[in-house]
mmCIF file of C-alpha atoms in Angstrom:
data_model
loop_
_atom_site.group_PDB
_atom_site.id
_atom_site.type_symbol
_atom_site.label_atom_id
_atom_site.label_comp_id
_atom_site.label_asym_id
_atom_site.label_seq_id
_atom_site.Cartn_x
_atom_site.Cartn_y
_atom_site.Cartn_z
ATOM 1 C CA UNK N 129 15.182 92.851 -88.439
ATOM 2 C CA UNK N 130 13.538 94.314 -91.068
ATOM 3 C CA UNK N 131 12.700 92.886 -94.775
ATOM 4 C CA UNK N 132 13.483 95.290 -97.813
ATOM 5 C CA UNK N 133 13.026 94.964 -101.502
ATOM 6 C CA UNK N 134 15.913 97.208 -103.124
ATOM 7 C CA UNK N 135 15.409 97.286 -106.850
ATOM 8 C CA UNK N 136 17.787 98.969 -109.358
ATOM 9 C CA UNK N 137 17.759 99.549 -113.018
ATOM 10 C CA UNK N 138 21.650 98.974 -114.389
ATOM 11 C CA UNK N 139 22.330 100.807 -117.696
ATOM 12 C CA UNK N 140 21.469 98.651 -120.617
ATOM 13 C CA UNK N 141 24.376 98.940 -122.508
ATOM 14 C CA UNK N 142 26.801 97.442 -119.837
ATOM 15 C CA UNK N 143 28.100 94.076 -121.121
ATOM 16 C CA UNK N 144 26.069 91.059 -118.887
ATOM 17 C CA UNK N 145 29.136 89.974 -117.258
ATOM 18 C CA UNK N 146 29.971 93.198 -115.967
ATOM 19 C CA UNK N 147 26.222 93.246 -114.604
ATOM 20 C CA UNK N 148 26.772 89.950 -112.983
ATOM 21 C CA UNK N 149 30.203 91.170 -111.256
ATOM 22 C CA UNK N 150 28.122 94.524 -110.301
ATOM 23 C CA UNK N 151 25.396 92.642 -108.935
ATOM 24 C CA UNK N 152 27.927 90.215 -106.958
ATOM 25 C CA UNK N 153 29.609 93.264 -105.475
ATOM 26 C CA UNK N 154 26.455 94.767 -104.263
ATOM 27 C CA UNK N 155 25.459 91.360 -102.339
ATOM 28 C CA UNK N 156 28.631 91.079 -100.395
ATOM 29 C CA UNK N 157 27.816 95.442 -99.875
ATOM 30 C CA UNK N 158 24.781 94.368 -98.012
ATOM 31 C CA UNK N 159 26.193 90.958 -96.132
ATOM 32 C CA UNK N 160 28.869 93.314 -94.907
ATOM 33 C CA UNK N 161 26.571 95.956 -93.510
ATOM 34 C CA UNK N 162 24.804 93.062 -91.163
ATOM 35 C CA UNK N 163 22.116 91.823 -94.266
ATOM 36 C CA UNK N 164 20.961 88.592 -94.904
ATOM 37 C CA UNK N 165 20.483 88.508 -98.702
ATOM 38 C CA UNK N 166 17.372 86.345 -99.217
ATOM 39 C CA UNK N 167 16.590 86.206 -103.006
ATOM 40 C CA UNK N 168 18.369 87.811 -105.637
ATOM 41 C CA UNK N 169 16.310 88.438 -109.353
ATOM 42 C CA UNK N 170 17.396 89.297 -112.495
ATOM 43 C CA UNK N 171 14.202 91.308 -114.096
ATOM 44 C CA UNK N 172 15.997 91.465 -117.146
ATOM 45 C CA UNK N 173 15.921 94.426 -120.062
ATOM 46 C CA UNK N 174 12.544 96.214 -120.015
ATOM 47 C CA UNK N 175 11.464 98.931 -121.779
ATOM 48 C CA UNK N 176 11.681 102.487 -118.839
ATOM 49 C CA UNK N 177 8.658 104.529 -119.297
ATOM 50 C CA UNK N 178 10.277 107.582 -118.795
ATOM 51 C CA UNK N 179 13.826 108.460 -120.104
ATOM 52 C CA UNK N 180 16.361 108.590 -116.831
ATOM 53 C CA UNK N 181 20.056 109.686 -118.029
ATOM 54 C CA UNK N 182 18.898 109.388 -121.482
ATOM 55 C CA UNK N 183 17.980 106.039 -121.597
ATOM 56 C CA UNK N 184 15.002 104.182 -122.523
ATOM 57 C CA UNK N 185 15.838 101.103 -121.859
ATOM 58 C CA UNK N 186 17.130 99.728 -118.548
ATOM 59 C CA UNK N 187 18.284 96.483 -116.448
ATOM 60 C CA UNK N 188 16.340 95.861 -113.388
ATOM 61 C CA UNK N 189 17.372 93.504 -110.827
ATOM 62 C CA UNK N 190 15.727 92.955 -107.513
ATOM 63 C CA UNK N 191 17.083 92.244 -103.701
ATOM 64 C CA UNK N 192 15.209 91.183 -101.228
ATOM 65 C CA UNK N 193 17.143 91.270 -97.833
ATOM 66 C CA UNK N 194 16.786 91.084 -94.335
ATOM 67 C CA UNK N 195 18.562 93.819 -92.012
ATOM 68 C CA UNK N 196 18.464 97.043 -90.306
ATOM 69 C CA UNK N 197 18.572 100.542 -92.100
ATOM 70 C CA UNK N 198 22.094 101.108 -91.404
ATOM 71 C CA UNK N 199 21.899 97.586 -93.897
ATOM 72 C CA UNK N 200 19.734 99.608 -96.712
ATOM 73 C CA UNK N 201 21.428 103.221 -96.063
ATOM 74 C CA UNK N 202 24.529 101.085 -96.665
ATOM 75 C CA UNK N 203 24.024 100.053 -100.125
ATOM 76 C CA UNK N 204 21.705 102.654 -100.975
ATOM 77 C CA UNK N 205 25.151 104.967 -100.325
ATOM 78 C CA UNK N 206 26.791 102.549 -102.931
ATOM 79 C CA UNK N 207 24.205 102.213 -105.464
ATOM 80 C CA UNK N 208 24.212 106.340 -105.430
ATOM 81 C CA UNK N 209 28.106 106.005 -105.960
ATOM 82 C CA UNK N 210 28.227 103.622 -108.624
ATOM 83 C CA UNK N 211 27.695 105.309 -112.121
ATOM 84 C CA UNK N 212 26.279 102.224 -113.920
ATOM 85 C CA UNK N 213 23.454 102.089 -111.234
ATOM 86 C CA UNK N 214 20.600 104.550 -113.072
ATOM 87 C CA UNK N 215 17.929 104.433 -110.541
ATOM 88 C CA UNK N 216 17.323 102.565 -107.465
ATOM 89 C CA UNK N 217 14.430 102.094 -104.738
ATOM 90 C CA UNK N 218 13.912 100.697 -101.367
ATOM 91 C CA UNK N 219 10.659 99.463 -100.388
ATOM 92 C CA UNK N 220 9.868 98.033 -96.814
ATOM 93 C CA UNK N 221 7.875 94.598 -97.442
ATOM 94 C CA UNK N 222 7.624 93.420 -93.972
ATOM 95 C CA UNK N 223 4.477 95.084 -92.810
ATOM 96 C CA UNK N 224 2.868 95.111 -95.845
ATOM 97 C CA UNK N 225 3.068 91.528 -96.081
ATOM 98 C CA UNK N 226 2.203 90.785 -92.704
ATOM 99 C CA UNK N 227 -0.812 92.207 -92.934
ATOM 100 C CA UNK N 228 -1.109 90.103 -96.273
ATOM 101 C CA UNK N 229 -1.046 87.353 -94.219
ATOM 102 C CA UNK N 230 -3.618 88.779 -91.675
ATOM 103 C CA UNK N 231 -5.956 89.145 -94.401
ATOM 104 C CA UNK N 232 -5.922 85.828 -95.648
ATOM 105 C CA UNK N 233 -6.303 84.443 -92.396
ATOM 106 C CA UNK N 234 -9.818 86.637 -91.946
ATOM 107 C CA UNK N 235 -10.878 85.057 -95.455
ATOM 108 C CA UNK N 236 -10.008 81.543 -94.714
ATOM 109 C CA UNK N 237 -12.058 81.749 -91.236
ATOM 110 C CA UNK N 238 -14.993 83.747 -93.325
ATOM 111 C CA UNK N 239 -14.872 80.635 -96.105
ATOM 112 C CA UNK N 240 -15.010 77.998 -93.020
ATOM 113 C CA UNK N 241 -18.299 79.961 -92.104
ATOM 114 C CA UNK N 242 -20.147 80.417 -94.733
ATOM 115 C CA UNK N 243 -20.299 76.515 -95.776
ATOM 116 C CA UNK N 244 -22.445 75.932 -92.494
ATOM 117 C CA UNK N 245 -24.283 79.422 -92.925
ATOM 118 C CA UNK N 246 -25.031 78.279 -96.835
ATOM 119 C CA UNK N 247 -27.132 74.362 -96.339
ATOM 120 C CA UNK N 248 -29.556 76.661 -93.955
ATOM 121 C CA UNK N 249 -30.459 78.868 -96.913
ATOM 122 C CA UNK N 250 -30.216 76.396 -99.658
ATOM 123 C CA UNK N 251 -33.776 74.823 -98.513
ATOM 124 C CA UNK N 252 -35.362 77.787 -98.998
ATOM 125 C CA UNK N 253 -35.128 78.256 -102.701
ATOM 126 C CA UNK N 254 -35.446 74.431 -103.087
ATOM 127 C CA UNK N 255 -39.051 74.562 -101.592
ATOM 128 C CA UNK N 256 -40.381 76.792 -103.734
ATOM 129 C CA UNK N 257 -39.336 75.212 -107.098
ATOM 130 C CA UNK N 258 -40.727 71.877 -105.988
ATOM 131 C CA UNK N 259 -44.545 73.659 -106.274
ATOM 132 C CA UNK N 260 -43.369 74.918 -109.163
ATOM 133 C CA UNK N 261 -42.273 71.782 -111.305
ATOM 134 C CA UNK N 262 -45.517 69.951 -110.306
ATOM 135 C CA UNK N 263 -47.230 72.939 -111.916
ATOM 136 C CA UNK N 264 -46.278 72.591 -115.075
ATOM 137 C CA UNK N 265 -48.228 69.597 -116.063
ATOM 138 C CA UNK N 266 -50.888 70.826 -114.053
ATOM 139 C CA UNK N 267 -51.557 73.449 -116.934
ATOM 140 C CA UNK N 268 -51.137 70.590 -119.280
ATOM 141 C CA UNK N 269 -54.008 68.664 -117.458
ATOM 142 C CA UNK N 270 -56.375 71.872 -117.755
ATOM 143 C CA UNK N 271 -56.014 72.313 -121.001
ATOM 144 C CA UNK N 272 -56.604 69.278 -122.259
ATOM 145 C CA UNK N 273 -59.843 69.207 -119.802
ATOM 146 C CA UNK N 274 -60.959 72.052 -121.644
ATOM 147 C CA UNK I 189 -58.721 72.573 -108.852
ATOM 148 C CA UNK I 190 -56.168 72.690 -105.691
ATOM 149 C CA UNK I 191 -53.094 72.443 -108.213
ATOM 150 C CA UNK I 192 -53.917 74.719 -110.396
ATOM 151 C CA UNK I 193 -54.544 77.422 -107.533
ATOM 152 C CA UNK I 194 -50.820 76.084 -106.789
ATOM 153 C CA UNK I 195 -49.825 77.536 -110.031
ATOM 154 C CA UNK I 196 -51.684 81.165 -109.720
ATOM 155 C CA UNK I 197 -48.793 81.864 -106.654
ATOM 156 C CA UNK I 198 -45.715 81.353 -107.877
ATOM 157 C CA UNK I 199 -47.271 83.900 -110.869
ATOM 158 C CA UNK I 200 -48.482 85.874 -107.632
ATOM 159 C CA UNK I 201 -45.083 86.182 -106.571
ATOM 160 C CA UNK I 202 -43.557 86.757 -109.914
ATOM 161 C CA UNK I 203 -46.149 89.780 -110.407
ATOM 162 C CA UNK I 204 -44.660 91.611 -107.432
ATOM 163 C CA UNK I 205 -41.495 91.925 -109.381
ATOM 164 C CA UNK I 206 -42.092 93.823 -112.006
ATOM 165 C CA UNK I 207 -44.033 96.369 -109.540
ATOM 166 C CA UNK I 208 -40.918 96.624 -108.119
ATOM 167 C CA UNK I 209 -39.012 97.040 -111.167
ATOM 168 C CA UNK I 210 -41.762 99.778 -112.254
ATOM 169 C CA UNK I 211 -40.429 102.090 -108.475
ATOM 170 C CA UNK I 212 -36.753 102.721 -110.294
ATOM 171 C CA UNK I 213 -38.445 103.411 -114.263
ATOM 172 C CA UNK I 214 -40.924 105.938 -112.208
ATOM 173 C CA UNK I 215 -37.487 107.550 -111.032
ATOM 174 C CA UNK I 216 -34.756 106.523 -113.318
ATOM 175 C CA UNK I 217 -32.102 108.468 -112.887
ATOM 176 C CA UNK I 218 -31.432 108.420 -109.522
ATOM 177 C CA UNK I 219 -32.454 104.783 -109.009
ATOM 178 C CA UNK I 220 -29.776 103.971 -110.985
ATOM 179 C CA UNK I 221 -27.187 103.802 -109.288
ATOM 180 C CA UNK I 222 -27.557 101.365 -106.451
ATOM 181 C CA UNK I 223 -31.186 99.751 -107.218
ATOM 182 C CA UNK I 224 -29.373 97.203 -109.612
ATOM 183 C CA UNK I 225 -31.852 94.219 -109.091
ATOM 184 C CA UNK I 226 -34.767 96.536 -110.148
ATOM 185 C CA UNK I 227 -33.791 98.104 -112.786
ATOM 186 C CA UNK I 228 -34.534 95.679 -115.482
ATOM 187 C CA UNK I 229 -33.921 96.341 -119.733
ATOM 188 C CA UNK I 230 -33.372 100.346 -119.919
ATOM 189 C CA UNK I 231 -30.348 100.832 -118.022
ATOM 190 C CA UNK I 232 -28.694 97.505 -117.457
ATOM 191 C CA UNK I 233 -25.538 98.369 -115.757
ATOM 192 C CA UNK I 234 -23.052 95.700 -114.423
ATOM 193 C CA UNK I 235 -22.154 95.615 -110.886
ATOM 194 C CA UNK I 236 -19.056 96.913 -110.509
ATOM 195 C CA UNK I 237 -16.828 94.647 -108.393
ATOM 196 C CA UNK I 238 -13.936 95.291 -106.742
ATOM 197 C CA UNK I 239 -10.923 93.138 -108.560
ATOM 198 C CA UNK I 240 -8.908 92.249 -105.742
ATOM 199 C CA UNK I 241 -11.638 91.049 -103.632
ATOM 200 C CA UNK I 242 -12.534 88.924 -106.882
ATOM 201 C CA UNK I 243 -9.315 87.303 -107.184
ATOM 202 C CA UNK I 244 -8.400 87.530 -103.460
ATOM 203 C CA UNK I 245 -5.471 89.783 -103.817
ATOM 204 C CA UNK I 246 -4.174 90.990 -100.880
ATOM 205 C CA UNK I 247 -1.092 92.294 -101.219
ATOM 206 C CA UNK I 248 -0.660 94.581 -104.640
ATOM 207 C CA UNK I 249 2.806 94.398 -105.890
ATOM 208 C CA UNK I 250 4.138 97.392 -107.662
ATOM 209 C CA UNK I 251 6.427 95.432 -110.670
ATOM 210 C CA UNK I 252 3.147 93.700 -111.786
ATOM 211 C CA UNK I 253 2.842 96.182 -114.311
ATOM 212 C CA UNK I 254 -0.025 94.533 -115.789
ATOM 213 C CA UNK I 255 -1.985 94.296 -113.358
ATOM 214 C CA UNK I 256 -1.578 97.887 -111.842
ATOM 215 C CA UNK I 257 -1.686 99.536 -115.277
ATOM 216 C CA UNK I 258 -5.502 98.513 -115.898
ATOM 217 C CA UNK I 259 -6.166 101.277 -113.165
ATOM 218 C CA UNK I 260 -4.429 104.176 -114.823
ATOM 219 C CA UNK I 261 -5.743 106.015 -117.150
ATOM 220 C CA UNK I 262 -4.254 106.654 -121.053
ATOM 221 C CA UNK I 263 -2.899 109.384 -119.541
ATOM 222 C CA UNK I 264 -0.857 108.094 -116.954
ATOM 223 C CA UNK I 265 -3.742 109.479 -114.216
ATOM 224 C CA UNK I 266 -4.833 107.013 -111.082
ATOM 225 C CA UNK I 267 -8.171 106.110 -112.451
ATOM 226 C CA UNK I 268 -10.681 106.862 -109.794
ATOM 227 C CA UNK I 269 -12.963 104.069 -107.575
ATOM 228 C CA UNK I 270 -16.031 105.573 -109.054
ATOM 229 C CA UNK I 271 -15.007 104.296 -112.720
ATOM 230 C CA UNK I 272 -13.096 100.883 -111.569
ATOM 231 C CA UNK I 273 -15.494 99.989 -108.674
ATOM 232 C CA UNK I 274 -12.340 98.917 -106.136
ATOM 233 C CA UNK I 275 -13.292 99.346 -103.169
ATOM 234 C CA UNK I 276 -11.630 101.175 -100.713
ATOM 235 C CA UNK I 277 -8.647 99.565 -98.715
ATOM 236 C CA UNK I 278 -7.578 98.289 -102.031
ATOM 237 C CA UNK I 279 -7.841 101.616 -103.960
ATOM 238 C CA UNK I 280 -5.447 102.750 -101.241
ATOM 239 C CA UNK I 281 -2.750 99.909 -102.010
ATOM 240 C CA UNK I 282 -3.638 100.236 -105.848
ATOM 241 C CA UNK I 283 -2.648 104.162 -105.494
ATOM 242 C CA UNK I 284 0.388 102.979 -103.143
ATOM 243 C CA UNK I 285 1.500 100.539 -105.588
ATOM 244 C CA UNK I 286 1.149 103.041 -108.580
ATOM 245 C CA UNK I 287 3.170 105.565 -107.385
ATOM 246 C CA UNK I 288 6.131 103.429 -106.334
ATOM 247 C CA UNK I 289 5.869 102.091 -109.768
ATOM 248 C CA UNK I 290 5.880 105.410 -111.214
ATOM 249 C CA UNK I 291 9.580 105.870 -109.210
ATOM 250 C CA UNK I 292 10.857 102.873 -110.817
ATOM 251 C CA UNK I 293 10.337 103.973 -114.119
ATOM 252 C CA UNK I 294 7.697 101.201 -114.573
ATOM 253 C CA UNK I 295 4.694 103.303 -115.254
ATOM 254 C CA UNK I 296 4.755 106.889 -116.365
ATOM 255 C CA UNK I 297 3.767 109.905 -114.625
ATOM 256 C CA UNK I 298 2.559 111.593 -117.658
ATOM 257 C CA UNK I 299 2.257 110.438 -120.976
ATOM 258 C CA UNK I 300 1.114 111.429 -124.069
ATOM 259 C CA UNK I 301 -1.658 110.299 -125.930
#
């Protein structure tokens, strides 16, 4: 099993309830074709920066599923059908974010190091500034010997 | 007298700074670059991090528009490391993340000024 994000942009001047039905259909599309719809978003109107079928404006609202390709080449087959649907693109997420979660894994065991690396060099600088302070009215004292 | 030999080192110390500093403004140009700690008032350039690694991002989303479109240029160009200062792995993901924007319709390909 494989996690997708399918996004599509809807035209913007379909009436919302006829985006809601649209957006129903497509879910039970991909729970037929053996997905697992895990979160659906509405993205809302935004502003396309380039015209596609002479619009400007578009409706964008995100799946992200669980399932095979036959799942994605499924409703990607229906979102190409369906005349409303302007644009649409399927991006694999699974990888990606496993090695997301990799990542963090190396940075959390790189912060639990460097706490016991960091007292061991924090003496250092503290040692010099002691001779330092002590200094200061050292000068003082010269000064007013002279 | 002891203490006030105790102050002549730390000055000692501080001294061998600024002969440091005085290597890069012998060769200034090319010192630039990388010696950022010597270079001192003429050409005070700051470090360029890499943003991600800042803010522990590791995974760059393409719909955060926002974020992504801070490393494209006016013209709708993939601004290069050299000018943003990402580093590597996370240029690659910026550049990934870009272009499946630019599918979307969520950043341009081209745009005029």
């Amino acid at each position: 099993m494989r996690k997708y994000e399918v996004i599509f942009i809807v035209r913007p001047d379909l009436p919302d309830e006829e985006i809601e039905k649209l957006i129903a259909h497509m879910e039970t599309f991909a729970t037929e074709a053996g997905g697992k719809i895990e979160k659906v978003e509405k993205m809302g109107r935004r502003r396309l920066a380039y015209r596609v079928e002479r619009q400007r404006e578009g409706f964008f609202v995100l799946f992200v599923l669980e399932g095979s390709g036959d799942t994605v080449k499924e409703l990607e087959r229906r979102l190409k059908v369906t005349d409303t649907v302007i644009k649409f693109m399927t991006v694999r997420v699974d990888e990606e974010l496993k090695h997301a979660a990799k990542m963090k894994v190396i940075r959390e065991k790189r912060a639990a190091r460097r706490p016991a690396a960091k007292p061991a060099s924090a003496p250092p600088p503290a040692a010099p500034l002691a001779p330092v302070e002590p200094a200061a009215p050292a000068e003082g004292a010269t000064e007013s010997q002279s | 007298m002891p203490p006030t030999r105790r102050t002549y080192k730390p000055e000692g110390r501080s001294g061998s700074r600024p002969s440091s500093g005085s290597r890069p403004s012998s060769g200034t140009r090319p010192a630039g670059g990388s010696g950022a700690p010597g270079g001192r008032k003429q050409y005070f350039r700051r470090r360029k991090v890499c943003k991600f690694c800042e803010e522990k991002i590791d995974f760059i989303d393409y719909k955060e528009v926002k974020l992504i479109g801070q490393f494209v240029s006016e013209r709708g160009k993939i601004l290069p490391r050299r000018l943003t200062g990402t580093c590597s792995p996370h240029q690659r993901s910026v550049a990934l993340a870009i272009k499946r924007a630019r599918n979307i319709a969520l950043l341009s390909f081209a745009s005029k000024i």
